[in-house]
Amino acid sequence: MRERNQQGSISVNAIAGTYVVLLGINMKEDACKGLLGFAIERTDRTEEEHYKSTTLAQVSH
């Protein structure tokens, strides 16, 4: 499954496989000022569990 979403100056592309999801995040350069990274959250609707990432996805310019 593939999904794309854009809001303002950020767009996210998600490609879901059987066990993993690949995320591509793109922002306009002027919106990156002061940005340290992204936190990822996941909800398992089958088990009714919610997860947050414990590491920071770093931004490279």
Short mmCIF file of C-alpha atoms in Angstrom, two decimals:
data_model
loop_
_atom_site.label_atom_id
_atom_site.label_comp_id
_atom_site.label_asym_id
_atom_site.label_seq_id
_atom_site.Cartn_x
_atom_site.Cartn_y
_atom_site.Cartn_z
CA MET A 1 0.00 0.00 0.00
CA ARG A 2 1.22 3.51 -0.80
CA GLU A 3 -0.04 6.75 0.68
CA ARG A 4 0.98 10.39 0.21
CA ASN A 5 -0.10 13.36 2.31
CA GLN A 6 0.90 17.01 2.16
CA GLN A 7 0.11 19.79 4.62
CA GLY A 8 1.69 23.18 4.14
CA SER A 9 5.43 22.82 3.56
CA ILE A 10 5.73 19.16 4.61
CA SER A 11 4.89 16.02 2.64
CA VAL A 12 5.06 12.39 3.73
CA ASN A 13 5.16 9.30 1.52
CA ALA A 14 4.44 5.94 3.18
CA ILE A 15 5.01 2.54 1.59
CA ALA A 16 3.67 -0.36 3.65
CA GLY A 17 4.96 -3.90 3.24
CA THR A 18 4.01 -7.05 5.09
CA TYR A 19 5.95 -6.22 8.27
CA VAL A 20 7.40 -2.72 7.87
CA VAL A 21 6.50 0.77 6.69
CA LEU A 22 8.98 3.00 4.87
CA LEU A 23 8.43 6.74 5.43
CA GLY A 24 9.81 9.48 3.21
CA ILE A 25 9.49 12.97 4.72
CA ASN A 26 10.17 16.11 2.69
CA MET A 27 10.06 19.76 3.81
CA LYS A 28 10.77 23.06 2.16
CA GLU A 29 14.14 24.36 3.32
CA ASP A 30 12.78 27.55 4.91
CA ALA A 31 10.48 25.45 7.15
CA CYS A 32 13.44 23.47 8.56
CA LYS A 33 14.88 26.30 10.68
CA GLY A 34 15.26 25.03 14.23
CA LEU A 35 13.90 21.58 13.38
CA LEU A 36 15.77 18.83 15.25
CA GLY A 37 13.93 15.79 13.90
CA PHE A 38 10.69 13.85 13.92
CA ALA A 39 8.95 11.59 16.42
CA ILE A 40 6.99 8.66 15.03
CA GLU A 41 3.83 7.25 16.63
CA ARG A 42 2.12 3.96 15.78
CA THR A 43 -1.31 2.62 16.74
CA ASP A 44 -2.04 -1.11 16.55
CA ARG A 45 -5.80 -1.17 16.07
CA THR A 46 -5.98 -4.97 16.36
CA GLU A 47 -4.33 -5.12 19.80
CA GLU A 48 -5.47 -1.60 20.79
CA GLU A 49 -1.89 -0.60 21.65
CA HIS A 50 -0.10 2.71 21.04
CA TYR A 51 3.65 3.13 20.52
CA LYS A 52 5.93 6.18 20.31
CA SER A 53 9.46 6.12 18.96
CA THR A 54 12.20 6.27 21.59
CA THR A 55 14.80 7.65 19.20
CA LEU A 56 14.81 10.87 17.23
CA ALA A 57 14.82 10.68 13.44
CA GLN A 58 17.52 13.22 12.62
CA VAL A 59 17.19 15.80 9.88
CA SER A 60 19.89 16.17 7.23
CA HIS A 61 19.94 19.27 5.06
#
